[in-house]
Amino acid sequence: MNEIENLQKLHKAQDTIISLRCKLAGLKGKCMGIIEWPDMYTSEEVKLAKEMKAELNQILSPNQLDQLLS
């Protein structure tokens, strides 16, 4: 493989990572909405949203991302 093909693959991978991080950030926002208005959801939904938010915080953390990619 030549250098141009490697760079193209790298850029595609970076685009994929950015896209996934944006989707995860959107999911985190939905979780925060459930947590902020708990009277509109069941207690189980609120509990799951809190758990998911904590996990998403770890995934979206720049330090955690660096560790995953290294």
Coordinates of N, CA and C in Angstrom, one line a residue:
M1 N 0.8 -1.2 0.0 CA 0.0 0.0 0.0 C 0.9 1.2 0.0
N2 N 0.5 2.2 -0.8 CA 1.3 3.4 -0.8 C 0.8 4.4 0.3
E3 N 1.6 5.4 0.4 CA 1.3 6.4 1.5 C 0.0 7.1 1.3
I4 N -0.4 7.4 0.1 CA -1.7 8.1 -0.2 C -2.9 7.2 0.3
E5 N -2.8 5.9 0.0 CA -3.9 5.0 0.4 C -3.9 4.9 2.0
N6 N -2.8 4.9 2.6 CA -2.7 4.9 4.1 C -3.3 6.1 4.7
L7 N -3.0 7.3 4.1 CA -3.6 8.5 4.5 C -5.1 8.6 4.3
Q8 N -5.6 8.0 3.2 CA -7.0 8.0 3.0 C -7.7 7.1 4.0
K9 N -7.1 6.0 4.3 CA -7.7 5.1 5.4 C -7.7 5.8 6.7
L10 N -6.6 6.5 7.0 CA -6.5 7.2 8.3 C -7.6 8.3 8.4
H11 N -7.8 9.0 7.3 CA -8.8 10.1 7.3 C -10.2 9.5 7.5
K12 N -10.5 8.4 6.8 CA -11.8 7.7 6.9 C -12.0 7.2 8.4
A13 N -11.0 6.7 9.0 CA -11.1 6.2 10.4 C -11.3 7.4 11.3
Q14 N -10.7 8.5 11.1 CA -10.9 9.7 11.9 C -12.3 10.2 11.7
D15 N -12.8 10.2 10.5 CA -14.2 10.7 10.3 C -15.2 9.8 11.0
T16 N -14.9 8.5 11.0 CA -15.8 7.5 11.7 C -15.8 7.8 13.2
I17 N -14.6 8.0 13.8 CA -14.5 8.3 15.2 C -15.2 9.5 15.6
I18 N -15.1 10.6 14.8 CA -15.8 11.8 15.0 C -17.3 11.6 15.0
S19 N -17.8 10.9 14.0 CA -19.2 10.6 13.8 C -19.7 9.8 15.0
L20 N -19.0 8.8 15.4 CA -19.4 8.0 16.6 C -19.5 8.9 17.9
R21 N -18.5 9.7 18.0 CA -18.5 10.6 19.2 C -19.6 11.5 19.2
C22 N -20.0 12.0 18.0 CA -21.2 12.9 18.0 C -22.5 12.2 18.3
K23 N -22.6 11.0 17.8 CA -23.8 10.1 18.1 C -23.8 9.8 19.6
L24 N -22.7 9.5 20.2 CA -22.6 9.2 21.6 C -23.0 10.5 22.5
A25 N -22.5 11.6 22.0 CA -22.8 12.9 22.7 C -24.3 13.2 22.6
G26 N -25.0 12.9 21.5 CA -26.4 13.0 21.4 C -27.1 12.1 22.3
L27 N -26.7 10.8 22.4 CA -27.3 9.9 23.4 C -27.1 10.4 24.8
K28 N -25.9 10.9 25.1 CA -25.7 11.5 26.4 C -26.7 12.6 26.7
G29 N -27.0 13.4 25.7 CA -28.0 14.5 25.9 C -29.4 14.0 26.2
K30 N -29.7 12.9 25.5 CA -31.0 12.3 25.8 C -31.1 11.7 27.2
C31 N -30.0 11.1 27.7 CA -29.9 10.6 29.0 C -30.1 11.7 30.0
M32 N -29.4 12.8 29.8 CA -29.5 14.0 30.7 C -30.9 14.5 30.7
G33 N -31.6 14.5 29.6 CA -33.0 14.9 29.6 C -33.9 14.0 30.5
I34 N -33.7 12.7 30.4 CA -34.4 11.8 31.2 C -34.1 12.0 32.7
I35 N -32.9 12.3 33.0 CA -32.5 12.5 34.4 C -33.0 13.8 34.9
E36 N -33.1 14.8 34.1 CA -33.5 16.2 34.5 C -35.1 16.2 34.7
W37 N -35.8 15.4 33.9 CA -37.3 15.4 34.1 C -37.7 13.9 34.5
P38 N -37.3 13.5 35.7 CA -37.6 12.1 36.1 C -39.1 11.8 36.2
D39 N -39.9 12.8 36.4 CA -41.4 12.6 36.6 C -42.1 12.2 35.3
M40 N -41.4 12.3 34.2 CA -41.9 11.9 32.9 C -41.6 10.5 32.5
Y41 N -40.7 9.8 33.3 CA -40.2 8.5 33.0 C -40.4 7.6 34.2
T42 N -40.3 6.3 34.0 CA -40.3 5.4 35.1 C -39.0 5.4 35.9
S43 N -39.0 4.9 37.1 CA -37.8 5.0 37.9 C -36.7 4.1 37.3
E44 N -37.1 3.0 36.6 CA -36.1 2.1 35.9 C -35.5 2.9 34.7
E45 N -36.2 3.6 34.0 CA -35.7 4.4 32.9 C -34.7 5.5 33.4
V46 N -35.0 6.1 34.5 CA -34.1 7.1 35.1 C -32.8 6.4 35.6
K47 N -33.0 5.3 36.2 CA -31.8 4.6 36.7 C -30.9 4.2 35.5
L48 N -31.5 3.6 34.5 CA -30.7 3.2 33.3 C -30.0 4.5 32.6
A49 N -30.7 5.6 32.6 CA -30.2 6.8 32.0 C -29.0 7.3 32.8
K50 N -29.0 7.2 34.1 CA -27.9 7.6 35.0 C -26.7 6.7 34.7
E51 N -27.0 5.4 34.6 CA -25.9 4.5 34.4 C -25.2 4.7 33.0
M52 N -26.1 4.9 32.0 CA -25.6 5.1 30.7 C -24.8 6.4 30.6
K53 N -25.3 7.5 31.3 CA -24.6 8.7 31.2 C -23.2 8.6 31.8
A54 N -23.1 7.8 32.9 CA -21.8 7.6 33.5 C -20.8 6.9 32.6
E55 N -21.3 5.9 31.9 CA -20.5 5.2 30.9 C -20.1 6.1 29.7
L56 N -21.1 6.9 29.3 CA -20.8 7.7 28.1 C -19.8 8.8 28.5
N57 N -19.8 9.3 29.8 CA -18.8 10.2 30.2 C -17.4 9.7 30.1
Q58 N -17.3 8.4 30.5 CA -16.0 7.7 30.4 C -15.6 7.6 28.9
I59 N -16.5 7.2 28.1 CA -16.1 7.0 26.7 C -15.8 8.3 26.0
L60 N -16.5 9.4 26.3 CA -16.3 10.6 25.7 C -15.2 11.4 26.2
S61 N -14.6 11.0 27.4 CA -13.5 11.6 28.0 C -12.3 11.6 27.1
P62 N -11.6 12.7 26.8 CA -10.5 12.7 25.9 C -9.4 11.8 26.4
N63 N -9.2 11.7 27.7 CA -8.1 10.8 28.3 C -8.5 9.4 28.0
Q64 N -9.8 9.0 28.2 CA -10.2 7.7 28.0 C -10.0 7.3 26.5
L65 N -10.4 8.2 25.6 CA -10.2 8.0 24.2 C -8.8 7.7 23.8
D66 N -7.9 8.6 24.4 CA -6.4 8.4 24.1 C -6.0 7.0 24.6
Q67 N -6.5 6.5 25.7 CA -6.1 5.2 26.2 C -6.6 4.1 25.3
L68 N -7.8 4.3 24.8 CA -8.4 3.3 23.9 C -7.6 3.2 22.6
L69 N -7.2 4.3 22.1 CA -6.5 4.3 20.8 C -5.0 4.0 20.9
S70 N -4.5 4.0 22.1 CA -3.0 3.7 22.2 C -2.8 2.2 22.3

